[in-house]
């Protein structure tokens, strides 16, 4: 492969060029072309936030519509009858998993030259 292309994230410039899409099918461009737009991340975040708020609002409405002293959900423990409990549980559990990955990464990470052998040049077979 004689053409050396530096990926956009490794260039010294602050600007990124879109990759060549001549080999991309039309169906793929229609379905996933929007993901390369600069606004795509914000839109996905806002949609997820609106869905989350809507689901919590629906839970509050279902609680208000249920009979006095009864809960529309069959809670096994006292704490899981709290409004938005499962949303909060999921958020804090995911946060814990992500934060636990940081010390685990430090524990398992190897040095950059872990496989570097001072005696043998790279790409050469050792001699018997």
PDB file of C-alpha atoms in Angstrom:
ATOM      1  CA  UNK A   1       0.000   0.000   0.000  1.00  0.00           C
ATOM      2  CA  UNK A   2       1.901   3.021  -1.239  1.00  0.00           C
ATOM      3  CA  UNK A   3      -0.581   5.753  -0.327  1.00  0.00           C
ATOM      4  CA  UNK A   4      -0.131   6.839   3.256  1.00  0.00           C
ATOM      5  CA  UNK A   5      -3.123   8.718   4.634  1.00  0.00           C
ATOM      6  CA  UNK A   6      -3.012  10.179   8.131  1.00  0.00           C
ATOM      7  CA  UNK A   7      -6.319   9.781   9.959  1.00  0.00           C
ATOM      8  CA  UNK A   8      -8.058  13.110  10.693  1.00  0.00           C
ATOM      9  CA  UNK A   9      -7.650  12.790  14.462  1.00  0.00           C
ATOM     10  CA  UNK A  10      -3.847  12.508  14.096  1.00  0.00           C
ATOM     11  CA  UNK A  11      -3.280  15.599  11.981  1.00  0.00           C
ATOM     12  CA  UNK A  12      -1.855  18.788  13.419  1.00  0.00           C
ATOM     13  CA  UNK A  13      -4.793  20.839  12.206  1.00  0.00           C
ATOM     14  CA  UNK A  14      -7.900  21.514  14.231  1.00  0.00           C
ATOM     15  CA  UNK A  15     -10.137  20.803  11.272  1.00  0.00           C
ATOM     16  CA  UNK A  16     -11.423  17.427  10.155  1.00  0.00           C
ATOM     17  CA  UNK A  17     -12.180  16.365   6.637  1.00  0.00           C
ATOM     18  CA  UNK A  18     -14.979  13.945   5.883  1.00  0.00           C
ATOM     19  CA  UNK A  19     -13.812  10.577   4.593  1.00  0.00           C
ATOM     20  CA  UNK A  20     -14.216   9.675   0.949  1.00  0.00           C
ATOM     21  CA  UNK A  21     -17.661   8.097   0.557  1.00  0.00           C
ATOM     22  CA  UNK A  22     -17.418   6.920  -3.047  1.00  0.00           C
ATOM     23  CA  UNK A  23     -17.713   3.281  -1.915  1.00  0.00           C
ATOM     24  CA  UNK A  24     -20.671   3.916   0.398  1.00  0.00           C
ATOM     25  CA  UNK A  25     -24.029   2.626  -0.787  1.00  0.00           C
ATOM     26  CA  UNK A  26     -26.952   4.984  -1.264  1.00  0.00           C
ATOM     27  CA  UNK A  27     -29.002   3.151   1.362  1.00  0.00           C
ATOM     28  CA  UNK A  28     -26.213   3.573   3.913  1.00  0.00           C
ATOM     29  CA  UNK A  29     -25.948   7.282   3.101  1.00  0.00           C
ATOM     30  CA  UNK A  30     -29.695   7.726   3.600  1.00  0.00           C
ATOM     31  CA  UNK A  31     -29.860   5.744   6.860  1.00  0.00           C
ATOM     32  CA  UNK A  32     -26.590   6.781   8.510  1.00  0.00           C
ATOM     33  CA  UNK A  33     -25.355   9.866   6.664  1.00  0.00           C
ATOM     34  CA  UNK A  34     -26.770  12.155   9.340  1.00  0.00           C
ATOM     35  CA  UNK A  35     -24.394  10.685  11.955  1.00  0.00           C
ATOM     36  CA  UNK A  36     -21.416  12.499  10.417  1.00  0.00           C
ATOM     37  CA  UNK A  37     -23.044  15.907  10.787  1.00  0.00           C
ATOM     38  CA  UNK A  38     -21.762  18.203  13.558  1.00  0.00           C
ATOM     39  CA  UNK A  39     -25.220  18.515  15.163  1.00  0.00           C
ATOM     40  CA  UNK A  40     -25.854  14.747  15.394  1.00  0.00           C
ATOM     41  CA  UNK A  41     -24.463  14.300  18.913  1.00  0.00           C
ATOM     42  CA  UNK A  42     -26.551  17.125  20.334  1.00  0.00           C
ATOM     43  CA  UNK A  43     -29.709  15.843  18.687  1.00  0.00           C
ATOM     44  CA  UNK A  44     -29.220  12.298  20.020  1.00  0.00           C
ATOM     45  CA  UNK A  45     -28.558  13.671  23.510  1.00  0.00           C
ATOM     46  CA  UNK A  46     -31.654  15.892  23.418  1.00  0.00           C
ATOM     47  CA  UNK A  47     -33.877  13.074  22.143  1.00  0.00           C
ATOM     48  CA  UNK A  48     -32.672  10.739  24.897  1.00  0.00           C
ATOM     49  CA  UNK A  49     -33.177  13.473  27.504  1.00  0.00           C
ATOM     50  CA  UNK A  50     -36.727  14.143  26.257  1.00  0.00           C
ATOM     51  CA  UNK A  51     -37.593  10.433  26.263  1.00  0.00           C
ATOM     52  CA  UNK A  52     -36.221  10.098  29.808  1.00  0.00           C
ATOM     53  CA  UNK A  53     -38.179  13.086  31.089  1.00  0.00           C
ATOM     54  CA  UNK A  54     -41.292  11.822  29.296  1.00  0.00           C
ATOM     55  CA  UNK A  55     -41.015   8.393  30.892  1.00  0.00           C
ATOM     56  CA  UNK A  56     -40.593   9.894  34.359  1.00  0.00           C
ATOM     57  CA  UNK A  57     -43.610  12.150  33.719  1.00  0.00           C
ATOM     58  CA  UNK A  58     -45.631   9.104  32.611  1.00  0.00           C
ATOM     59  CA  UNK A  59     -44.661   7.340  35.824  1.00  0.00           C
ATOM     60  CA  UNK A  60     -45.850  10.319  37.882  1.00  0.00           C
ATOM     61  CA  UNK A  61     -49.169  10.334  35.974  1.00  0.00           C
ATOM     62  CA  UNK A  62     -49.625   6.587  36.503  1.00  0.00           C
ATOM     63  CA  UNK A  63     -48.930   7.009  40.218  1.00  0.00           C
ATOM     64  CA  UNK A  64     -51.500   9.818  40.399  1.00  0.00           C
ATOM     65  CA  UNK A  65     -54.087   7.676  38.589  1.00  0.00           C
ATOM     66  CA  UNK A  66     -53.606   4.652  40.856  1.00  0.00           C
ATOM     67  CA  UNK A  67     -55.821   4.107  43.883  1.00  0.00           C
ATOM     68  CA  UNK A  68     -54.937   5.642  47.243  1.00  0.00           C
ATOM     69  CA  UNK A  69     -52.394   3.537  49.129  1.00  0.00           C
ATOM     70  CA  UNK A  70     -51.668   1.345  46.134  1.00  0.00           C
ATOM     71  CA  UNK A  71     -48.826   1.536  43.692  1.00  0.00           C
ATOM     72  CA  UNK A  72     -49.225   0.783  40.006  1.00  0.00           C
ATOM     73  CA  UNK A  73     -45.937  -1.118  40.082  1.00  0.00           C
ATOM     74  CA  UNK A  74     -45.474  -4.285  42.147  1.00  0.00           C
ATOM     75  CA  UNK A  75     -42.546  -3.258  44.339  1.00  0.00           C
ATOM     76  CA  UNK A  76     -40.587  -6.038  46.001  1.00  0.00           C
ATOM     77  CA  UNK A  77     -38.710  -3.718  48.348  1.00  0.00           C
ATOM     78  CA  UNK A  78     -39.739  -0.393  49.817  1.00  0.00           C
ATOM     79  CA  UNK A  79     -37.130   1.606  47.948  1.00  0.00           C
ATOM     80  CA  UNK A  80     -38.176   0.522  44.465  1.00  0.00           C
ATOM     81  CA  UNK A  81     -41.561   2.195  44.840  1.00  0.00           C
ATOM     82  CA  UNK A  82     -39.889   5.643  44.742  1.00  0.00           C
ATOM     83  CA  UNK A  83     -40.648   7.692  41.635  1.00  0.00           C
ATOM     84  CA  UNK A  84     -37.882   7.347  39.002  1.00  0.00           C
ATOM     85  CA  UNK A  85     -36.077   4.742  41.135  1.00  0.00           C
ATOM     86  CA  UNK A  86     -35.091   2.589  38.166  1.00  0.00           C
ATOM     87  CA  UNK A  87     -33.866   5.593  36.182  1.00  0.00           C
ATOM     88  CA  UNK A  88     -31.713   6.741  39.096  1.00  0.00           C
ATOM     89  CA  UNK A  89     -30.538   3.189  39.811  1.00  0.00           C
ATOM     90  CA  UNK A  90     -29.474   2.725  36.202  1.00  0.00           C
ATOM     91  CA  UNK A  91     -27.735   6.099  36.045  1.00  0.00           C
ATOM     92  CA  UNK A  92     -25.738   5.593  39.231  1.00  0.00           C
ATOM     93  CA  UNK A  93     -24.908   1.971  38.359  1.00  0.00           C
ATOM     94  CA  UNK A  94     -23.610   2.981  34.948  1.00  0.00           C
ATOM     95  CA  UNK A  95     -21.632   5.844  36.523  1.00  0.00           C
ATOM     96  CA  UNK A  96     -20.083   3.401  39.001  1.00  0.00           C
ATOM     97  CA  UNK A  97     -19.086   1.008  36.203  1.00  0.00           C
ATOM     98  CA  UNK A  98     -17.500   3.802  34.156  1.00  0.00           C
ATOM     99  CA  UNK A  99     -15.625   5.206  37.147  1.00  0.00           C
ATOM    100  CA  UNK A 100     -14.470   1.709  38.150  1.00  0.00           C
ATOM    101  CA  UNK A 101     -12.920   1.349  34.703  1.00  0.00           C
ATOM    102  CA  UNK A 102     -10.445   4.159  35.410  1.00  0.00           C
ATOM    103  CA  UNK A 103      -8.482   2.421  38.225  1.00  0.00           C
ATOM    104  CA  UNK A 104      -8.904  -0.925  36.478  1.00  0.00           C
ATOM    105  CA  UNK A 105      -7.349   0.569  33.339  1.00  0.00           C
ATOM    106  CA  UNK A 106      -4.428   1.891  35.374  1.00  0.00           C
ATOM    107  CA  UNK A 107      -3.982  -1.529  36.953  1.00  0.00           C
ATOM    108  CA  UNK A 108      -4.065  -3.481  33.674  1.00  0.00           C
ATOM    109  CA  UNK A 109      -2.356  -0.992  31.346  1.00  0.00           C
ATOM    110  CA  UNK A 110       1.046  -1.891  29.924  1.00  0.00           C
ATOM    111  CA  UNK A 111       3.865   0.434  28.990  1.00  0.00           C
ATOM    112  CA  UNK A 112       4.023   1.594  25.359  1.00  0.00           C
ATOM    113  CA  UNK A 113       7.213  -0.348  24.726  1.00  0.00           C
ATOM    114  CA  UNK A 114       6.007  -3.523  26.474  1.00  0.00           C
ATOM    115  CA  UNK A 115       6.896  -5.706  23.501  1.00  0.00           C
ATOM    116  CA  UNK A 116       9.976  -3.692  22.570  1.00  0.00           C
ATOM    117  CA  UNK A 117      13.089  -5.861  22.549  1.00  0.00           C
ATOM    118  CA  UNK A 118      16.346  -3.933  22.754  1.00  0.00           C
ATOM    119  CA  UNK A 119      18.452  -6.774  21.332  1.00  0.00           C
ATOM    120  CA  UNK A 120      16.385  -7.646  18.239  1.00  0.00           C
ATOM    121  CA  UNK A 121      15.398  -4.973  15.728  1.00  0.00           C
ATOM    122  CA  UNK A 122      11.696  -4.925  14.870  1.00  0.00           C
ATOM    123  CA  UNK A 123      10.694  -7.100  11.931  1.00  0.00           C
ATOM    124  CA  UNK A 124      13.740  -9.407  11.990  1.00  0.00           C
ATOM    125  CA  UNK A 125      13.788 -13.066  12.948  1.00  0.00           C
ATOM    126  CA  UNK A 126      15.987 -14.047  15.879  1.00  0.00           C
ATOM    127  CA  UNK A 127      19.049 -16.053  14.899  1.00  0.00           C
ATOM    128  CA  UNK A 128      19.534 -19.545  16.443  1.00  0.00           C
TER     129      UNK A 128
END
